[in-house]
Short mmCIF file of C-alpha atoms and ligand atoms in Angstrom, two decimals:
data_model
loop_
_atom_site.label_atom_id
_atom_site.label_comp_id
_atom_site.label_asym_id
_atom_site.label_seq_id
_atom_site.Cartn_x
_atom_site.Cartn_y
_atom_site.Cartn_z
CA MET A 532 -7.15 -10.60 -19.52
CA LYS A 533 -6.48 -7.39 -21.11
CA THR A 534 -3.24 -5.57 -20.83
CA ASN A 535 -1.77 -2.71 -22.67
CA TRP A 536 1.86 -3.79 -21.62
CA ASN A 537 3.68 -5.04 -24.51
CA ILE A 538 7.01 -5.99 -25.51
CA THR A 539 9.88 -6.21 -22.41
CA THR A 540 13.21 -7.46 -22.71
CA VAL A 541 14.08 -11.12 -21.45
CA LYS A 542 17.46 -11.20 -20.58
CA ILE A 543 18.99 -14.81 -21.07
CA TYR A 544 22.01 -15.72 -19.25
CA ILE A 545 24.27 -18.31 -20.34
CA PRO A 546 27.06 -18.97 -18.40
CA GLU A 547 30.68 -18.68 -20.48
CA GLN A 548 28.63 -16.79 -23.22
CA GLN A 549 27.60 -13.21 -23.74
CA THR A 550 24.22 -12.36 -22.09
CA LYS A 551 21.78 -12.79 -25.05
CA VAL A 552 18.95 -10.23 -25.48
CA GLN A 553 15.74 -11.47 -26.74
CA THR A 554 12.32 -9.94 -27.02
CA ARG A 555 9.03 -11.55 -26.66
CA GLN A 556 5.63 -10.44 -25.74
CA SER A 557 5.23 -10.20 -22.12
CA MET A 558 2.72 -9.02 -19.69
CA ILE A 559 5.22 -7.56 -17.11
CA TYR A 560 8.75 -6.93 -16.97
CA ALA A 561 11.91 -9.02 -17.50
CA LEU A 562 12.71 -12.25 -16.36
CA VAL A 563 16.26 -13.48 -16.66
CA LEU A 564 16.76 -17.23 -17.44
CA LEU A 565 19.37 -18.99 -15.11
CA GLN A 566 20.86 -22.13 -16.48
CA GLY A 567 20.99 -23.80 -13.12
CA GLY A 568 23.50 -26.64 -12.10
CA TRP A 569 25.28 -27.39 -8.88
CA PHE A 570 26.13 -24.86 -6.49
CA MET A 571 26.84 -24.33 -3.06
CA MET A 572 24.10 -23.11 -0.77
CA GLY A 573 24.23 -21.73 2.74
CA THR A 574 27.53 -21.41 4.50
CA ASP A 575 29.90 -22.58 6.91
CA ASP A 576 30.92 -19.61 8.36
CA PRO A 577 27.46 -18.37 9.33
CA GLY A 578 26.66 -14.63 10.20
CA ILE A 579 23.67 -15.29 12.28
CA PRO A 580 24.10 -19.27 13.32
CA GLN A 581 20.55 -19.57 14.89
CA ASP A 582 19.11 -18.82 11.56
CA GLY A 583 20.36 -21.99 9.83
CA GLU A 584 22.42 -20.66 7.13
CA GLY A 585 24.70 -23.57 7.44
CA PRO A 586 25.89 -25.95 6.71
CA GLN A 587 27.16 -25.25 3.40
CA ARG A 588 25.52 -28.00 0.86
CA ARG A 589 25.60 -28.82 -2.72
CA VAL A 590 22.35 -28.27 -4.56
CA ARG A 591 21.65 -29.01 -8.03
CA GLN A 592 19.09 -26.87 -9.70
CA ASP A 593 17.04 -26.96 -12.93
CA PRO A 594 17.01 -24.04 -15.28
CA PHE A 595 14.52 -21.37 -14.12
CA TYR A 596 13.72 -17.77 -14.62
CA ILE A 597 13.42 -15.07 -12.31
CA GLU A 598 12.63 -11.57 -12.50
CA GLU A 599 15.08 -8.91 -12.59
CA HIS A 600 13.93 -6.61 -9.93
CA GLU A 601 11.76 -6.63 -7.14
CA VAL A 602 7.88 -6.41 -8.16
CA THR A 603 7.16 -2.68 -7.68
CA ASN A 604 4.29 -0.59 -6.89
CA GLN A 605 3.24 0.04 -10.46
CA GLN A 606 3.20 -3.58 -11.32
CA PHE A 607 1.07 -4.24 -8.29
CA GLN A 608 -1.22 -1.66 -9.08
CA HIS A 609 -1.55 -3.10 -12.53
CA PHE A 610 -2.35 -6.20 -10.82
CA THR A 611 -5.01 -4.90 -8.46
CA ASN A 612 -6.65 -2.93 -11.37
CA GLN A 613 -7.17 -5.96 -13.52
CA THR A 614 -8.51 -8.20 -10.63
CA GLY A 615 -9.74 -6.06 -7.70
CA TYR A 616 -7.47 -8.21 -5.18
CA ILE A 617 -7.36 -6.65 -1.81
CA THR A 618 -4.25 -7.59 0.44
CA GLU A 619 -4.41 -9.15 3.54
CA ALA A 620 -3.01 -5.81 5.13
CA GLU A 621 -5.97 -4.02 3.85
CA ARG A 622 -8.59 -6.60 5.10
CA PHE A 623 -6.83 -6.91 8.73
CA GLY A 624 -6.97 -3.00 8.55
CA ASP A 625 -3.20 -2.67 9.79
CA SER A 626 0.17 -3.70 8.93
CA PHE A 627 3.97 -3.32 10.56
CA VAL A 628 5.48 0.09 9.99
CA PHE A 629 9.26 0.99 11.40
CA GLU A 630 8.45 3.93 13.73
CA GLY A 631 11.40 6.14 11.94
CA LEU A 632 9.35 6.66 9.20
CA LEU A 633 6.09 7.48 10.53
CA SER A 634 4.62 10.86 10.78
CA GLU A 635 4.23 12.41 14.29
CA GLU A 636 0.54 12.57 13.75
CA VAL A 637 0.58 8.61 13.22
CA LYS A 638 2.96 8.17 15.94
CA SER A 639 0.76 9.59 18.45
CA THR A 640 -2.07 7.34 17.45
CA LEU A 641 -0.11 4.07 18.30
CA SER A 642 -0.89 1.91 21.23
CA SER A 643 1.24 -1.17 20.97
CA ALA A 644 4.86 -1.92 19.83
CA VAL A 645 6.78 -5.26 19.45
CA ALA A 646 8.49 -6.20 22.85
CA ALA A 647 11.80 -7.54 21.07
CA ALA A 648 11.68 -4.82 18.32
CA PRO A 649 10.43 -1.43 19.69
CA TRP A 650 10.84 0.06 16.29
CA TRP A 651 8.31 -2.00 14.77
CA SER A 652 4.30 -0.92 15.34
CA PRO A 653 1.21 -2.21 14.01
CA VAL A 654 -0.30 0.97 12.21
CA LYS A 655 -3.62 1.31 11.29
CA GLY A 656 -4.19 2.04 7.73
CA ALA A 657 -0.92 1.06 6.48
CA ASP A 658 -0.92 -1.02 3.46
CA TRP A 659 0.96 -1.19 0.28
CA ARG A 660 -0.88 2.08 -1.25
CA HIS A 661 -0.20 3.68 2.21
CA PRO A 662 3.33 2.26 3.33
CA GLU A 663 3.75 4.93 6.21
CA GLY A 664 0.08 4.84 7.33
CA PRO A 665 -3.29 6.78 6.31
CA ASP A 666 -1.36 9.81 5.65
CA SER A 667 1.20 8.62 3.19
CA THR A 668 1.14 7.81 -0.50
CA ILE A 669 3.15 5.41 -3.17
CA GLU A 670 2.09 8.31 -5.78
CA HIS A 671 5.91 9.44 -6.01
CA ARG A 672 7.18 5.86 -5.25
CA MET A 673 5.49 3.82 -8.31
CA SER A 674 8.98 2.45 -9.45
CA HIS A 675 9.75 1.43 -5.56
CA PRO A 676 9.20 -2.24 -4.66
CA VAL A 677 5.84 -2.85 -3.29
CA LEU A 678 5.54 -3.30 0.47
CA HIS A 679 2.97 -4.90 2.95
CA VAL A 680 2.20 -7.71 1.04
CA SER A 681 1.98 -11.33 2.60
CA TRP A 682 3.22 -14.43 1.59
CA SER A 683 -0.36 -15.21 0.44
CA ASP A 684 -0.37 -11.64 -1.67
CA ALA A 685 2.70 -12.28 -3.45
CA GLN A 686 1.64 -15.96 -4.08
CA ALA A 687 -1.71 -14.42 -5.34
CA TYR A 688 0.23 -11.84 -7.63
CA CYS A 689 2.75 -14.40 -8.95
CA GLN A 690 0.04 -16.86 -9.88
CA TRP A 691 -1.87 -13.83 -11.69
CA ALA A 692 1.54 -13.08 -13.54
CA LYS A 693 1.43 -16.73 -14.53
CA ARG A 694 4.73 -17.18 -12.51
CA ARG A 695 5.64 -18.36 -9.07
CA LEU A 696 7.73 -17.40 -5.92
CA PRO A 697 11.32 -18.85 -6.09
CA THR A 698 12.18 -21.48 -3.73
CA GLU A 699 14.83 -20.53 -1.44
CA ALA A 700 17.37 -22.58 -3.29
CA GLU A 701 16.70 -20.83 -6.50
CA TRP A 702 16.50 -17.28 -4.82
CA GLU A 703 20.01 -17.98 -3.45
CA LEU A 704 21.50 -19.45 -6.54
CA ALA A 705 20.12 -15.94 -8.37
CA CYS A 706 21.63 -13.80 -5.38
CA ARG A 707 25.18 -15.55 -5.85
CA GLY A 708 25.16 -14.31 -9.60
CA GLY A 709 27.54 -16.75 -10.14
CA LEU A 710 30.11 -16.59 -7.64
CA GLN A 711 31.17 -18.92 -5.25
CA ASP A 712 31.41 -18.70 -1.66
CA ARG A 713 30.92 -15.05 -1.40
CA LEU A 714 28.96 -13.24 1.41
CA TYR A 715 27.15 -10.46 -1.24
CA PRO A 716 25.78 -10.83 -4.65
CA TRP A 717 29.20 -8.75 -5.80
CA GLY A 718 32.05 -10.32 -3.82
CA ASN A 719 33.11 -10.26 0.10
CA LYS A 720 33.46 -6.54 0.13
CA LEU A 721 30.68 -4.50 1.18
CA MET A 722 31.76 -1.32 -0.46
CA PRO A 723 34.07 -1.89 -3.41
CA ARG A 724 36.18 0.98 -4.38
CA GLY A 725 34.24 2.83 -1.61
CA LEU A 726 30.59 2.32 -3.60
CA HIS A 727 27.15 1.35 -2.21
CA TYR A 728 25.89 -1.71 -4.01
CA ALA A 729 22.56 -1.88 -2.26
CA ASN A 730 20.31 -0.19 -0.24
CA LEU A 731 21.06 -0.81 3.39
CA TRP A 732 21.29 1.37 6.66
CA GLN A 733 24.21 3.65 7.55
CA GLY A 734 24.51 5.09 10.90
CA ASP A 735 23.27 4.03 14.04
CA PHE A 736 20.36 1.85 14.08
CA PRO A 737 17.40 2.59 15.00
CA ASN A 738 17.99 6.07 15.90
CA HIS A 739 19.79 7.69 12.63
CA ASN A 740 19.65 6.66 9.23
CA THR A 741 22.43 8.75 7.63
CA ALA A 742 21.01 7.37 4.02
CA GLU A 743 24.95 7.66 2.75
CA ASP A 744 23.31 5.38 0.25
CA GLY A 745 20.91 7.97 -0.99
CA TYR A 746 18.09 6.34 0.56
CA ALA A 747 16.79 6.31 4.15
CA ASN A 748 13.52 4.44 3.00
CA THR A 749 13.30 2.05 -0.15
CA SER A 750 14.76 2.91 -3.58
CA PRO A 751 13.86 2.52 -6.81
CA VAL A 752 14.38 -0.73 -8.21
CA MET A 753 17.69 -1.02 -10.22
CA SER A 754 19.15 2.03 -8.44
CA PHE A 755 22.20 -0.07 -7.27
CA PRO A 756 24.35 -2.34 -9.79
CA ALA A 757 23.38 -5.52 -10.89
CA ASN A 758 24.91 -8.75 -10.01
CA GLY A 759 26.55 -10.83 -12.62
CA PHE A 760 23.53 -12.51 -13.74
CA GLY A 761 22.03 -8.96 -14.24
CA LEU A 762 19.71 -9.24 -11.19
CA TYR A 763 19.02 -6.14 -9.13
CA ASP A 764 18.71 -5.46 -5.37
CA MET A 765 18.89 -9.13 -4.64
CA VAL A 766 20.03 -7.98 -0.98
CA GLY A 767 18.65 -5.12 0.37
CA ASN A 768 16.00 -2.59 -0.66
CA ALA A 769 13.00 -4.82 0.23
CA TRP A 770 12.77 -8.57 1.85
CA GLU A 771 11.83 -11.14 -0.66
CA TRP A 772 9.34 -13.90 0.02
CA THR A 773 10.22 -17.61 -0.87
CA SER A 774 7.85 -20.23 -1.49
CA ASP A 775 9.80 -22.50 1.19
CA TRP A 776 8.36 -23.27 4.62
CA TRP A 777 10.96 -22.23 7.28
CA ASN A 778 13.36 -24.73 8.98
CA VAL A 779 16.53 -24.11 10.45
CA HIS A 780 17.98 -27.76 10.30
CA HIS A 781 19.80 -28.79 7.00
CA THR A 782 22.07 -31.45 6.34
CA THR A 783 25.15 -31.74 4.02
CA GLU A 784 23.70 -34.25 1.63
CA ASP A 785 23.17 -33.27 -2.02
CA LYS A 786 19.90 -31.78 -2.96
CA TYR A 787 18.00 -31.69 -6.20
CA ASN A 788 15.93 -28.77 -6.92
CA PRO A 789 15.27 -28.64 -3.01
CA LYS A 790 11.80 -27.25 -2.10
CA GLY A 791 12.13 -26.81 1.75
CA PRO A 792 10.41 -28.57 4.33
CA GLU A 793 6.90 -30.08 3.53
CA THR A 794 4.90 -28.05 6.33
CA GLY A 795 5.92 -25.11 8.65
CA THR A 796 4.30 -22.01 10.32
CA ASP A 797 6.56 -19.40 8.76
CA ARG A 798 7.88 -18.86 5.43
CA VAL A 799 11.55 -18.02 4.24
CA LYS A 800 12.42 -14.40 3.44
CA LYS A 801 15.85 -13.62 1.86
CA GLY A 802 18.18 -10.68 1.08
CA GLY A 803 17.57 -8.11 4.15
CA SER A 804 16.26 -4.57 3.43
CA TYR A 805 16.95 -1.01 3.61
CA MET A 806 16.71 -1.30 7.50
CA CYS A 807 19.55 -3.91 7.87
CA HIS A 808 22.83 -2.73 9.63
CA LYS A 809 25.61 -5.00 10.67
CA SER A 810 25.08 -4.20 14.36
CA TYR A 811 21.60 -6.00 14.38
CA CYS A 812 20.68 -7.46 10.69
CA TYR A 813 23.26 -8.68 9.03
CA ARG A 814 21.28 -10.68 6.78
CA TYR A 815 21.76 -8.83 3.60
CA ARG A 816 24.23 -11.70 2.53
CA CYS A 817 22.93 -14.61 0.16
CA ALA A 818 23.07 -16.89 2.70
CA ALA A 819 21.29 -14.82 5.44
CA ARG A 820 17.80 -15.87 5.78
CA SER A 821 14.71 -14.97 8.05
CA GLN A 822 10.79 -15.87 8.44
CA ASN A 823 7.51 -14.63 8.86
CA THR A 824 4.14 -16.23 9.16
CA PRO A 825 2.51 -16.30 5.68
CA ASP A 826 0.02 -13.61 6.51
CA SER A 827 2.49 -11.21 7.90
CA SER A 828 3.29 -7.73 6.24
CA ALA A 829 5.57 -5.01 6.88
CA SER A 830 7.08 -1.62 5.57
CA ASN A 831 10.42 -3.70 4.41
CA LEU A 832 8.98 -6.91 3.06
CA GLY A 833 8.26 -7.55 -0.77
CA PHE A 834 8.93 -10.30 -3.16
CA ARG A 835 9.99 -11.19 -6.93
CA CYS A 836 8.58 -14.00 -8.94
CA ALA A 837 10.13 -16.80 -10.72
CA ALA A 838 9.18 -19.23 -13.46
CA ASP A 839 9.76 -22.63 -14.67
CA ALA A 840 12.18 -22.62 -17.80
CA GLU A 841 10.11 -23.95 -20.74
CA SER A 842 12.19 -27.16 -21.97
C1 LIG B 300 -4.84 1.59 -12.17
O1 LIG B 300 -5.82 2.19 -12.35
C2 LIG B 300 -5.94 3.62 -11.93
C3 LIG B 300 -7.36 4.28 -11.70
O2 LIG B 300 -8.11 4.17 -12.98
C4 LIG B 300 -5.12 4.49 -13.08
O3 LIG B 300 -4.74 5.98 -12.68
C5 LIG B 300 -3.47 3.90 -12.80
O4 LIG B 300 -2.82 4.41 -13.61
C6 LIG B 300 -3.92 2.46 -13.03
N1 LIG B 300 -2.32 1.54 -12.89
C7 LIG B 300 -1.82 1.05 -13.65
C8 LIG B 300 -0.37 0.62 -13.38
O5 LIG B 300 -2.53 0.37 -14.74
CA1 LIG B 301 19.70 2.96 2.73
CA1 LIG B 302 15.94 -7.12 -2.09
#
């Protein structure tokens, strides 16, 4: 496989030492090495109990790599250029878009919406290159997270990049950034010193987004501060697929490199998105979780890859 993307930085995180910066030949963007070890997964004080956020349990995780930011449109375009890959949304001919972002023209063509969430509409011609439907483009958003990618699309990209999706446990360890029992990657206060730490929704959902954090839609990756592991947008911006099947029942038993249930119908996604507001989607917390069928795609759902640590 040919690539003209050469040296990128690999930041190696080592607990109790400074972040070591190495360079190495790499096809695509930076990975951060996390040392693993024991951590507390989930919470005994769930924000949304029916999502299976609890109980809190001890998890021991081997070292692994995780990408420092969500996979961008640029990265995904590089992948499709090289492979000719067609996403599921492109094959199905439609994908879910948040109505608040649609042009009047696209809105006038809509036939159906989701009963429980009428702000979601399947839009013909919506896909990763056209996040708000056929009259939209990613040209000015190449550094934003790729959207409208199904779990299978995400899986295909990571495989091509010689990587894989993170497990939910890996993702959550990464989200916590070395902190214990905190709500957010940076602590318990949503806005320390009055500053925005993630791309979320401010205002009245779903009618009015004040975009006080600077963005009513996605933001370029790394627009908000990194967590303690040097990882960006772990909560907010785009939801992120993980490799686990969905299940809301957990025990307090210690777990070793858990990979989730053997089977299921839905896959776990983590971190919430630019559409999340406390009033209806208090899921921009590390313990929070949600699910979609593996062929689902939407205008707020992306991913990042992980990789095994060579030992
Ligand atoms: C993908 O191919 C198009 C058309 O040749 C080109 O304009 C674009 O820069 C390529 N993208 C990447 C990320 O290589
Ligand atoms: Ca926002
Ligand atoms: Ca995210």
